[in-house]
């Protein structure tokens, strides 16, 4: 499997974002990492690129609890605007929540590949991005 | 005598005399036939009571043979308890005071058992009007008497059971509306027997308004044949003005020819105590289940928040291990410190919440609400003057409420601070704090003219922990969560009404 070009992290926890980005760059899992503080910011970036046929991040890792627009709202919105062409975006929901309700809800989105409980370890990252 | 015709051997010597003899014979035979073959015991009895002549039936009844009976008198066979009455009647009969008498009395069978007889006695006098003999007819009513006794006993038992159980009985003629209410029905309501009339309206109008609909419809269902028995629980007004829970049960026991209910029998059982317990139990269940939900929710919050920070710690430590560059390590240490302090802070917040949850008997004292609002205004003086905010204190002077002082301070501070923080960019913040009572509950209301909250979108998450909606940098999102916990711990609730761009109103029910 070829190296991913761009990974996208949507999370308001700055330390966490710092840590994950560090690990990705360190192990050279992908060429670039985009980070957004909440769903709204992420959509602001993604939506025009979907419409303009521009390249999209291959992997999105989105948190659930964020201000302004949380993970669920982001997923709902993304489902509406997602590309109908061949550009594949793999989405992982990554959260500290261990509530079964959250896990089930995430898995119910067809766009979501899996739900990962924080902290994200090296092995998981490798699997997601490798 | 000389002139008489010579006496012949025939005692009768006129045809008329023969005729009378014939008639007598026939009559006597008829009588004997009736006597001998009667289905009722019959006897000719001497005035002193001796059996002179008895029929077969009487022998069967008493178990004696003819010869045995003829050696006895009726007194020998009579039950001692019934003898006196019998003799008295006999005396009256013999004295000519009565022409016959009829009594129910007991006889002893030859084998010692008791039989009941319906005795009918008449007197035959001789030509000098002296008592000649008695004619007695004795009908065996033993079976009937046994049934009567059993019935009486069962009715007594039933009465006793009903009285003992404390149930009232009612007997309703549906077509006329008349109802018999037993004394217990009335006593249940604290009424004397004369204080309630005999109409179904009497009870109907005492039924609690909230229970009336089901009361009537349950009876209707039974009338329609949809239920086999009528059962209904309702409150009924007692003499002292209070309501009491009653279990009403009944059944239609007779119908009119065109199949309308005619007579309904039923009971009233006082279930007020049981009902009280039931309601209390339900209330406790509700509280417990509410508590349970909160605890579960809280457990999730704790888990989530702690995991966030410890997860970060793990990640940072892992990275530190992997890197060798000193500069990198320094940067990472900074992050470590930040995470450690975030973890501390979370622990503090959680501790606050735990102490609210765990503090079962929240301390209350009388506090002057207006004074507290004033103090909060002073505490926020800096913010207020910086943003030129106007605080309107509408709390009535002298109003004292029983509340936890620390919580009240915290609640007021939080709400006022929020109101100013989320001010509208186009206008100076105005915060109005008022108090009123509605439906027996005390309400503290805080209204602002700020940017409002999109309740449709955030309504459910408004009071959750660490939920912020405006991207406001220093909004830690704990405030409303704590406020909600404090308000609920004091037995109240908090509601919010808001439209985006038009400010928000927080309604805090203090009770």
Coordinates of C-alpha atoms in Angstrom, one line a residue:
Chain A
X1 CA 0.0 0.0 0.0
X2 CA 1.5 3.3 -1.0
X3 CA 2.0 6.1 1.4
X4 CA -0.9 8.4 2.0
X5 CA -0.5 11.9 0.7
X6 CA -2.5 13.9 3.2
X7 CA -4.0 13.0 6.5
X8 CA -6.5 15.2 8.3
X9 CA -7.0 15.6 12.0
X10 CA -10.1 17.3 13.3
X11 CA -9.7 17.8 17.1
X12 CA -9.7 20.7 19.5
X13 CA -7.3 19.2 22.0
X14 CA -4.0 21.0 21.1
X15 CA -1.7 18.6 23.0
X16 CA -3.3 15.6 21.3
X17 CA -3.0 17.2 17.9
X18 CA 0.6 18.0 18.5
X19 CA 1.3 14.5 19.7
X20 CA -0.3 12.7 16.8
X21 CA 1.2 15.0 14.2
X22 CA 4.6 14.5 15.7
X23 CA 4.2 10.7 15.5
X24 CA 3.0 10.8 11.9
X25 CA 5.8 13.0 10.8
X26 CA 8.4 11.1 12.7
X27 CA 7.4 7.8 11.1
X28 CA 6.8 9.4 7.8
X29 CA 3.4 7.8 7.5
X30 CA 2.3 10.5 5.0
X31 CA 3.5 13.6 3.3
X32 CA 1.3 16.2 5.0
X33 CA -1.0 16.5 8.0
X34 CA -3.8 19.0 8.1
X35 CA -5.3 20.0 11.4
X36 CA -8.6 21.7 12.3
X37 CA -10.0 22.7 15.7
X38 CA -13.5 21.8 15.0
X39 CA -15.9 20.4 12.4
X40 CA -16.8 23.8 11.0
X41 CA -13.2 24.7 10.2
X42 CA -12.7 21.3 8.6
X43 CA -15.8 21.7 6.4
X44 CA -14.7 25.1 5.4
X45 CA -11.6 23.5 3.9
X46 CA -13.1 20.4 2.5
X47 CA -16.3 21.6 0.9
X48 CA -14.8 23.9 -1.8
X49 CA -12.2 21.2 -2.7
X50 CA -15.0 18.6 -3.2
X51 CA -16.8 21.0 -5.5
X52 CA -13.6 22.0 -7.4
X53 CA -12.5 18.5 -8.0
X54 CA -9.3 19.3 -6.0
X55 CA -7.5 16.4 -4.1
X56 CA -8.9 15.6 -0.7
X57 CA -7.1 14.0 2.3
X58 CA -7.2 10.3 2.1
X59 CA -7.6 9.8 5.8
X60 CA -9.7 11.9 8.2
X61 CA -9.4 11.3 12.0
X62 CA -12.3 13.2 13.7
X63 CA -13.0 13.6 17.4
X64 CA -16.5 13.7 18.8
X65 CA -16.4 16.5 21.5
X66 CA -15.5 19.7 19.9
X67 CA -17.0 23.2 20.2
X68 CA -19.0 25.0 17.5
X69 CA -19.5 21.8 15.4
X70 CA -18.9 18.4 17.0
X71 CA -18.0 15.1 15.3
X72 CA -21.5 14.0 14.7
X73 CA -22.5 17.2 13.1
X74 CA -19.4 17.1 11.0
X75 CA -20.2 13.5 9.8
X76 CA -23.8 14.5 9.0
X77 CA -22.6 17.5 6.9
X78 CA -19.8 15.5 5.2
X79 CA -22.3 12.8 4.2
X80 CA -24.2 15.5 2.4
X81 CA -21.3 17.1 0.6
X82 CA -19.0 14.1 0.0
X83 CA -17.6 13.5 -3.4
X84 CA -19.7 11.2 -5.7
X85 CA -16.7 10.5 -7.9
X86 CA -13.9 8.1 -7.2
X87 CA -12.0 10.1 -4.6
X88 CA -12.0 8.0 -1.5
X89 CA -11.9 9.5 1.9
X90 CA -11.4 7.1 4.8
X91 CA -12.8 8.4 8.1
X92 CA -12.0 7.3 11.6
X93 CA -13.8 8.5 14.7
X94 CA -11.2 8.9 17.5
X95 CA -12.5 9.7 20.9
X96 CA -11.8 9.3 24.6
X97 CA -15.4 8.2 25.1
X98 CA -16.0 4.5 25.9
X99 CA -19.8 4.8 25.8
X100 CA -21.3 2.0 23.7
X101 CA -23.8 4.4 22.4
X102 CA -21.0 6.5 20.8
X103 CA -19.3 3.4 19.4
X104 CA -22.5 2.2 17.8
X105 CA -23.4 5.6 16.5
X106 CA -20.1 6.0 14.8
X107 CA -20.2 2.6 13.2
X108 CA -23.7 3.3 11.8
X109 CA -22.2 6.0 9.5
X110 CA -21.3 4.2 6.3
X111 CA -18.5 6.7 5.7
X112 CA -16.9 5.7 9.0
X113 CA -14.4 2.9 8.7
X114 CA -13.8 2.4 12.4
X115 CA -14.0 3.9 15.9
X116 CA -10.7 4.2 17.9
X117 CA -10.5 5.0 21.6
X118 CA -7.8 7.5 22.6
X119 CA -5.0 7.4 23.2
X120 CA -4.0 6.5 19.6
X121 CA -1.0 4.2 19.7
X122 CA 1.7 3.8 17.2
X123 CA 0.2 0.5 16.0
X124 CA -3.2 2.0 15.3
X125 CA -1.6 4.9 13.4
X126 CA 0.4 2.4 11.3
X127 CA -2.7 0.5 10.5
X128 CA -4.7 3.6 9.6
X129 CA -2.0 5.3 7.5
X130 CA 0.3 2.5 6.5
Chain B
X1 CA -141.8 -49.9 76.8
X2 CA -144.7 -52.4 76.6
X3 CA -146.1 -50.8 73.6
X4 CA -142.7 -50.7 71.8
X5 CA -142.0 -53.0 69.0
X6 CA -140.3 -56.1 70.0
X7 CA -136.5 -55.4 70.0
X8 CA -134.9 -57.4 67.3
X9 CA -131.2 -58.3 67.2
X10 CA -130.6 -55.5 64.6
X11 CA -129.7 -52.3 66.5
X12 CA -131.3 -50.2 63.8
X13 CA -134.8 -50.7 62.7
X14 CA -135.6 -47.8 60.4
X15 CA -134.4 -47.3 56.9
X16 CA -133.3 -43.8 57.9
X17 CA -131.2 -45.3 60.6
X18 CA -129.7 -47.6 58.0
X19 CA -129.0 -44.7 55.8
X20 CA -127.2 -42.8 58.5
X21 CA -125.2 -45.9 59.3
X22 CA -124.2 -46.2 55.7
X23 CA -123.2 -42.7 55.5
X24 CA -121.3 -42.9 58.6
X25 CA -119.6 -46.0 57.4
X26 CA -118.7 -44.5 54.1
X27 CA -117.5 -41.3 55.8
X28 CA -115.5 -43.2 58.3
X29 CA -113.9 -45.3 55.6
X30 CA -113.1 -42.2 53.7
X31 CA -111.6 -40.7 56.8
X32 CA -109.7 -43.8 57.6
X33 CA -108.4 -43.9 54.0
X34 CA -107.3 -40.4 54.2
X35 CA -105.8 -41.0 57.6
X36 CA -104.0 -44.2 56.9
X37 CA -102.5 -43.3 53.6
X38 CA -101.7 -39.7 54.1
X39 CA -98.3 -38.4 53.2
X40 CA -98.4 -36.4 56.4
X41 CA -98.0 -37.8 59.8
X42 CA -101.5 -37.9 61.5
X43 CA -102.6 -38.8 64.9
X44 CA -105.6 -38.8 67.2
X45 CA -104.4 -37.7 70.6
X46 CA -106.1 -37.8 73.9
X47 CA -106.4 -34.4 75.7
X48 CA -103.7 -35.5 78.1
X49 CA -101.3 -36.1 75.2
X50 CA -101.5 -39.9 74.8
X51 CA -101.4 -41.2 71.2
X52 CA -104.7 -42.9 70.6
X53 CA -104.4 -43.6 66.9
X54 CA -101.4 -43.0 64.6
X55 CA -100.9 -43.4 60.9
X56 CA -98.1 -45.1 59.1
X57 CA -96.4 -42.0 58.1
X58 CA -96.1 -40.8 61.6
X59 CA -94.6 -44.1 62.5
X60 CA -92.1 -43.8 59.7
X61 CA -91.3 -40.2 60.8
X62 CA -90.7 -41.1 64.4
X63 CA -89.2 -44.5 63.9
X64 CA -91.7 -46.1 66.3
X65 CA -94.1 -48.9 65.6
X66 CA -97.8 -48.3 66.2
X67 CA -97.8 -50.4 69.3
X68 CA -94.9 -48.5 70.7
X69 CA -96.4 -45.1 70.0
X70 CA -99.7 -46.0 71.5
X71 CA -98.0 -46.6 74.7
X72 CA -96.5 -43.1 74.7
X73 CA -97.7 -39.5 74.7
X74 CA -96.6 -36.7 72.4
X75 CA -94.8 -35.1 75.3
X76 CA -92.4 -38.1 75.4
X77 CA -91.3 -37.4 71.9
X78 CA -91.2 -33.6 72.1
X79 CA -87.9 -31.7 72.4
X80 CA -87.8 -30.1 75.8
X81 CA -87.1 -26.7 74.3
X82 CA -90.3 -26.8 72.3
X83 CA -92.5 -28.4 74.9
X84 CA -93.6 -25.3 76.8
X85 CA -94.8 -23.5 73.7
X86 CA -96.7 -26.6 72.6
X87 CA -98.4 -27.1 76.0
X88 CA -99.4 -23.4 76.1
X89 CA -101.1 -23.6 72.7
X90 CA -102.8 -26.8 73.8
X91 CA -104.2 -25.1 76.9
X92 CA -105.6 -22.3 74.8
X93 CA -107.1 -24.8 72.4
X94 CA -108.7 -26.8 75.1
X95 CA -109.9 -23.7 76.8
X96 CA -111.7 -22.7 73.6
X97 CA -109.6 -19.6 73.2
X98 CA -108.3 -20.7 69.8
X99 CA -109.8 -23.1 67.3
X100 CA -106.5 -24.6 66.2
X101 CA -102.8 -24.0 66.3
X102 CA -99.8 -24.5 64.2
X103 CA -96.2 -24.6 65.4
X104 CA -92.8 -25.8 64.3
X105 CA -91.3 -28.2 66.8
X106 CA -88.8 -30.8 67.3
X107 CA -89.4 -34.5 68.0
X108 CA -87.0 -37.2 69.0
X109 CA -86.8 -40.0 66.6
X110 CA -86.6 -43.5 68.2
X111 CA -82.9 -43.5 67.4
X112 CA -82.3 -40.3 69.3
X113 CA -81.9 -38.0 66.3
X114 CA -83.9 -34.8 66.1
X115 CA -86.6 -34.2 63.4
X116 CA -88.4 -31.0 62.7
X117 CA -92.2 -31.1 62.3
X118 CA -94.8 -28.6 61.3
X119 CA -97.6 -29.4 63.7
X120 CA -101.2 -28.6 63.1
X121 CA -103.7 -29.4 66.0
X122 CA -107.4 -29.1 66.2
X123 CA -109.8 -30.2 68.9
X124 CA -112.9 -32.4 68.6
X125 CA -115.5 -32.0 71.4
X126 CA -118.2 -34.3 72.5
X127 CA -121.8 -33.4 72.5
X128 CA -121.4 -31.9 75.9
X129 CA -118.6 -29.7 74.5
X130 CA -116.1 -31.4 76.5
X131 CA -112.7 -32.0 74.8
X132 CA -112.9 -35.4 73.2
X133 CA -109.7 -35.8 71.4
X134 CA -107.1 -33.8 69.3
X135 CA -106.5 -34.3 65.7
X136 CA -102.8 -33.6 64.9
X137 CA -101.1 -33.4 61.6
X138 CA -97.3 -33.4 61.5
X139 CA -95.4 -32.5 58.4
X140 CA -91.7 -33.4 58.2
X141 CA -89.8 -30.2 57.7
X142 CA -86.4 -31.4 58.8
X143 CA -84.8 -30.9 55.4
X144 CA -86.2 -27.4 55.1
X145 CA -85.0 -26.6 58.6
X146 CA -81.5 -27.8 57.8
X147 CA -81.3 -25.6 54.7
X148 CA -82.7 -22.7 56.7
X149 CA -80.1 -23.2 59.4
X150 CA -77.3 -23.5 56.9
X151 CA -78.4 -20.4 55.1
X152 CA -78.7 -18.4 58.3
X153 CA -75.2 -19.6 59.3
X154 CA -73.7 -18.7 56.0
X155 CA -75.4 -15.3 56.0
X156 CA -74.1 -14.7 59.4
X157 CA -70.7 -15.7 58.4
X158 CA -70.9 -13.5 55.3
X159 CA -72.2 -10.5 57.3
X160 CA -69.4 -11.0 59.9
X161 CA -66.8 -11.3 57.2
X162 CA -68.0 -8.1 55.5
X163 CA -68.2 -6.2 58.7
X164 CA -64.9 -7.6 59.8
X165 CA -63.2 -6.7 56.5
X166 CA -64.5 -3.2 56.8
X167 CA -65.9 -3.2 53.3
X168 CA -69.0 -1.2 52.4
X169 CA -71.7 -2.8 50.3
X170 CA -73.8 -1.1 47.7
X171 CA -76.9 -2.4 45.9
X172 CA -77.8 -0.3 42.8
X173 CA -81.0 -0.3 40.8
X174 CA -79.7 1.1 37.6
X175 CA -83.1 1.9 36.1
X176 CA -84.3 4.0 39.0
X177 CA -80.9 5.3 40.2
X178 CA -81.6 4.2 43.7
X179 CA -78.7 2.7 45.7
X180 CA -78.6 1.0 49.1
X181 CA -75.4 2.0 50.8
X182 CA -74.4 -0.1 53.8
X183 CA -73.5 1.8 56.9
X184 CA -69.9 0.9 56.3
X185 CA -69.9 2.8 52.9
X186 CA -71.0 5.9 54.8
X187 CA -68.7 5.3 57.8
X188 CA -65.8 5.0 55.4
X189 CA -66.4 8.6 54.4
X190 CA -66.9 9.7 58.0
X191 CA -70.7 10.0 57.6
X192 CA -73.4 8.9 59.9
X193 CA -76.1 6.6 58.4
X194 CA -78.5 9.5 58.0
X195 CA -76.0 11.7 56.3
X196 CA -76.1 10.2 52.9
X197 CA -79.1 9.5 50.7
X198 CA -80.1 6.5 48.6
X199 CA -79.2 7.7 45.1
X200 CA -76.2 6.9 42.9
X201 CA -75.6 10.6 42.5
X202 CA -74.7 10.7 46.2
X203 CA -71.5 8.8 45.6
X204 CA -70.9 10.0 42.0
X205 CA -70.6 13.6 42.9
X206 CA -68.1 12.8 45.7
X207 CA -65.7 11.2 43.2
X208 CA -62.5 13.2 42.6
X209 CA -62.7 15.2 39.4
X210 CA -59.5 13.7 38.0
X211 CA -60.9 10.2 38.5
X212 CA -64.4 10.8 37.3
X213 CA -63.8 9.9 33.6
X214 CA -62.3 6.5 34.3
X215 CA -64.9 5.8 37.0
X216 CA -67.8 6.2 34.6
X217 CA -66.1 4.6 31.6
X218 CA -65.1 1.5 33.7
X219 CA -68.7 1.0 34.7
X220 CA -69.8 1.5 31.1
X221 CA -67.3 -1.1 29.9
X222 CA -68.8 -3.6 32.3
X223 CA -72.3 -2.7 31.2
X224 CA -71.3 -3.3 27.6
X225 CA -70.1 -6.7 28.6
X226 CA -66.5 -6.0 27.8
X227 CA -65.4 -6.7 31.4
X228 CA -66.8 -9.6 33.5
X229 CA -66.4 -7.6 36.7
X230 CA -66.4 -3.8 37.3
X231 CA -63.2 -2.7 39.1
X232 CA -62.2 0.9 39.6
X233 CA -59.9 2.7 42.0
X234 CA -60.8 6.3 42.7
X235 CA -60.6 9.1 45.2
X236 CA -63.8 10.0 47.1
X237 CA -64.5 13.1 49.1
X238 CA -64.9 12.5 52.9
X239 CA -66.9 14.5 55.4
X240 CA -63.7 16.3 56.5
X241 CA -63.0 17.5 53.0
X242 CA -60.1 15.2 52.3
X243 CA -60.0 12.6 49.6
X244 CA -59.6 8.9 50.3
X245 CA -58.6 6.2 47.8
X246 CA -61.3 3.5 47.4
X247 CA -61.4 0.2 45.5
X248 CA -64.8 -0.1 43.9
X249 CA -65.9 -3.5 42.7
X250 CA -69.2 -4.7 41.4
X251 CA -71.1 -6.9 39.1
X252 CA -74.4 -6.7 37.3
X253 CA -76.6 -9.4 38.8
X254 CA -79.8 -8.9 36.9
X255 CA -80.8 -7.5 33.5
X256 CA -84.0 -6.1 32.1
X257 CA -85.8 -8.0 29.4
X258 CA -84.2 -5.8 26.8
X259 CA -80.8 -6.5 28.2
X260 CA -80.1 -3.4 30.1
X261 CA -78.4 -3.6 33.5
X262 CA -81.0 -3.7 36.2
X263 CA -79.3 -4.5 39.5
X264 CA -75.7 -4.1 40.4
X265 CA -74.1 -5.3 43.6
X266 CA -70.7 -4.2 44.8
X267 CA -68.3 -3.3 47.5
X268 CA -66.1 -0.4 48.6
X269 CA -62.7 -1.2 50.1
X270 CA -60.7 1.5 51.8
X271 CA -57.3 1.3 50.1
X272 CA -56.0 4.7 51.1
X273 CA -53.0 3.3 53.1
X274 CA -52.1 0.9 50.3
X275 CA -52.4 3.6 47.7
X276 CA -50.2 6.0 49.7
X277 CA -47.5 3.4 49.9
X278 CA -47.9 2.6 46.2
X279 CA -47.4 6.3 45.3
X280 CA -44.5 6.7 47.6
X281 CA -42.9 3.6 46.1
X282 CA -43.3 5.0 42.6
X283 CA -41.9 8.3 43.7
X284 CA -38.9 6.6 45.3
X285 CA -38.4 4.5 42.1
X286 CA -38.5 7.7 40.0
X287 CA -35.9 9.3 42.2
X288 CA -33.7 6.3 42.2
X289 CA -33.9 5.9 38.5
X290 CA -33.1 9.5 38.0
X291 CA -30.1 9.2 40.3
X292 CA -29.0 6.2 38.5
X293 CA -29.0 8.0 35.2
X294 CA -27.1 10.9 36.7
X295 CA -24.5 8.5 38.1
X296 CA -24.0 6.7 34.9
X297 CA -23.7 9.9 33.0
X298 CA -21.2 11.2 35.5
X299 CA -19.2 8.0 35.3
X300 CA -18.9 8.5 31.5
X301 CA -17.9 12.1 32.0
X302 CA -15.2 11.2 34.5
X303 CA -13.9 8.4 32.3
X304 CA -13.8 10.6 29.2
X305 CA -12.1 13.6 30.7
X306 CA -9.5 11.6 32.6
X307 CA -8.7 9.5 29.6
X308 CA -8.2 12.5 27.5
X309 CA -5.4 13.8 29.6
X310 CA -3.8 10.6 30.6
X311 CA -3.9 9.5 27.0
X312 CA -2.0 12.7 26.0
X313 CA 0.5 12.0 28.7
X314 CA 1.1 8.5 27.4
X315 CA 1.5 9.8 23.9
X316 CA 4.0 12.5 24.9
X317 CA 6.0 10.1 26.9
X318 CA 6.2 7.7 24.1
X319 CA 7.4 10.4 21.7
X320 CA 10.0 11.6 24.3
X321 CA 11.4 8.1 24.3
X322 CA 11.7 8.0 20.6
X323 CA 13.3 11.4 20.0
X324 CA 16.9 12.1 21.0
X325 CA 17.1 15.8 20.0
X326 CA 17.4 18.0 23.1
X327 CA 15.4 20.8 21.6
X328 CA 12.6 18.5 20.8
X329 CA 12.7 17.0 24.3
X330 CA 12.4 20.5 25.8
X331 CA 9.4 21.3 23.7
X332 CA 7.8 18.0 24.7
X333 CA 8.5 18.7 28.4
X334 CA 6.5 21.9 28.0
X335 CA 3.6 20.0 26.6
X336 CA 3.9 17.5 29.4
X337 CA 3.6 20.2 32.0
X338 CA 0.6 21.6 30.3
X339 CA -1.1 18.3 30.2
X340 CA -0.3 17.6 33.8
X341 CA -1.9 20.9 34.9
X342 CA -4.9 20.2 32.7
X343 CA -5.3 16.9 34.4
X344 CA -5.1 18.6 37.8
X345 CA -7.7 21.1 36.8
X346 CA -10.0 18.4 35.6
X347 CA -9.6 16.6 38.9
X348 CA -10.6 19.7 40.7
X349 CA -13.7 20.2 38.6
X350 CA -14.7 16.6 39.0
X351 CA -14.2 17.0 42.7
X352 CA -16.5 19.9 42.8
X353 CA -19.2 17.9 41.0
X354 CA -18.7 14.9 43.2
X355 CA -19.1 17.0 46.3
X356 CA -22.3 18.4 45.0
X357 CA -23.6 14.9 44.1
X358 CA -22.6 13.4 47.4
X359 CA -23.8 16.1 49.7
X360 CA -27.2 14.6 50.5
X361 CA -28.3 17.1 53.1
X362 CA -27.5 20.3 51.4
X363 CA -27.2 23.0 54.1
X364 CA -29.8 25.7 53.8
X365 CA -30.2 29.0 55.6
X366 CA -32.4 32.0 55.1
X367 CA -30.7 34.3 52.6
X368 CA -31.7 37.8 51.4
X369 CA -31.9 37.2 47.7
X370 CA -31.7 40.8 46.7
X371 CA -28.6 41.3 48.8
X372 CA -26.9 38.3 47.1
X373 CA -27.6 39.7 43.7
X374 CA -26.1 43.0 44.8
X375 CA -23.0 41.3 46.1
X376 CA -22.6 39.4 42.8
X377 CA -22.8 42.7 40.9
X378 CA -20.1 44.1 43.1
X379 CA -17.9 41.0 42.5
X380 CA -18.2 41.4 38.8
X381 CA -17.7 45.2 38.9
X382 CA -14.6 45.0 36.7
X383 CA -16.3 43.1 33.8
X384 CA -19.5 45.2 34.2
X385 CA -17.7 48.5 33.8
X386 CA -15.4 47.2 31.1
X387 CA -18.4 46.2 28.9
X388 CA -20.7 49.0 30.2
X389 CA -23.1 46.4 31.3
X390 CA -26.3 47.3 33.1
X391 CA -27.6 44.9 35.8
X392 CA -31.2 45.3 36.8
X393 CA -31.9 43.8 40.2
X394 CA -35.7 43.1 40.3
X395 CA -35.6 41.0 43.4
X396 CA -38.2 42.2 45.9
X397 CA -36.7 43.9 49.0
X398 CA -36.7 41.8 52.1
X399 CA -37.4 38.5 50.2
X400 CA -35.9 35.6 52.2
X401 CA -35.5 32.2 50.8
X402 CA -34.1 29.0 52.3
X403 CA -31.1 28.0 50.2
X404 CA -27.5 27.0 50.3
X405 CA -25.5 30.3 50.4
X406 CA -22.5 29.0 48.5
X407 CA -24.6 27.5 45.7
X408 CA -26.6 30.7 45.4
X409 CA -23.4 32.7 45.1
X410 CA -22.0 30.3 42.5
X411 CA -25.3 30.2 40.5
X412 CA -25.6 34.0 40.4
X413 CA -22.0 34.5 39.5
X414 CA -22.1 31.9 36.7
X415 CA -25.3 33.2 35.1
X416 CA -24.3 36.8 35.3
X417 CA -20.8 36.1 34.0
X418 CA -22.3 34.1 31.1
X419 CA -24.7 36.9 30.3
X420 CA -21.9 39.4 30.0
X421 CA -19.5 37.0 28.2
X422 CA -22.0 36.2 25.5
X423 CA -23.0 39.8 24.9
X424 CA -24.2 41.0 21.5
X425 CA -21.5 42.9 19.6
X426 CA -24.0 45.6 18.6
X427 CA -25.3 46.6 22.0
X428 CA -24.4 47.0 25.6
X429 CA -25.3 44.0 27.7
X430 CA -28.3 44.4 29.9
X431 CA -29.0 41.7 32.5
X432 CA -32.2 41.5 34.4
X433 CA -32.6 39.4 37.5
X434 CA -36.2 38.8 38.8
X435 CA -38.1 36.5 41.1
X436 CA -41.6 35.2 41.0
X437 CA -43.6 32.2 42.2
X438 CA -45.7 30.0 39.9
X439 CA -47.7 26.9 40.7
X440 CA -46.2 26.9 44.2
X441 CA -42.6 26.9 43.0
X442 CA -40.1 29.7 43.5
X443 CA -38.4 30.9 40.3
X444 CA -35.3 32.9 39.8
X445 CA -35.1 34.4 36.3
X446 CA -32.0 35.9 34.6
X447 CA -32.5 37.5 31.2
X448 CA -29.9 39.0 29.0
X449 CA -29.9 40.7 25.6
X450 CA -26.8 39.0 24.2
X451 CA -26.2 36.8 21.2
X452 CA -28.5 34.1 22.3
X453 CA -28.1 30.3 21.9
X454 CA -29.2 28.1 19.1
X455 CA -31.3 25.8 21.3
X456 CA -32.3 23.6 18.4
X457 CA -28.7 22.8 17.7
X458 CA -27.2 22.9 21.2
X459 CA -30.2 22.6 23.5
X460 CA -29.4 19.1 24.6
X461 CA -25.7 19.7 25.2
X462 CA -26.1 23.1 26.9
X463 CA -25.6 21.8 30.4
X464 CA -23.1 19.0 29.6
X465 CA -19.6 19.2 30.8
X466 CA -17.0 20.7 28.5
X467 CA -19.4 21.7 25.8
X468 CA -18.9 25.1 24.4
X469 CA -20.7 26.6 21.4
X470 CA -19.2 29.9 20.5
X471 CA -15.5 29.0 20.1
X472 CA -15.0 31.5 22.9
X473 CA -11.4 31.0 23.9
X474 CA -11.8 31.1 27.7
X475 CA -15.1 29.3 27.8
X476 CA -14.2 26.2 29.7
X477 CA -17.7 24.9 29.5
X478 CA -17.9 23.8 33.0
X479 CA -19.9 26.6 34.4
X480 CA -23.4 25.6 33.3
X481 CA -22.8 22.0 34.2
X482 CA -21.9 22.9 37.8
X483 CA -24.9 25.3 38.0
X484 CA -27.3 22.6 36.8
X485 CA -25.9 20.2 39.4
X486 CA -26.2 22.7 42.2
X487 CA -29.7 23.6 41.3
X488 CA -30.8 20.0 41.0
X489 CA -29.1 19.1 44.3
X490 CA -31.3 21.7 46.0
X491 CA -34.4 20.0 44.5
X492 CA -35.0 22.4 41.7
X493 CA -34.4 22.5 38.0
X494 CA -33.0 24.9 35.4
X495 CA -34.5 25.8 32.0
X496 CA -33.4 28.1 29.2
X497 CA -35.4 30.0 26.6
X498 CA -33.5 31.7 23.8
X499 CA -33.5 32.8 20.2
X500 CA -30.3 33.4 18.3
X501 CA -29.5 37.2 18.2
X502 CA -32.1 38.0 20.9
X503 CA -30.5 37.0 24.1
X504 CA -31.4 34.3 26.6
X505 CA -33.5 33.7 29.7
X506 CA -32.4 31.3 32.3
X507 CA -35.3 30.1 34.6
X508 CA -34.1 28.5 37.8
X509 CA -36.7 26.7 39.8
X510 CA -35.4 27.0 43.4
X511 CA -38.0 24.5 44.7

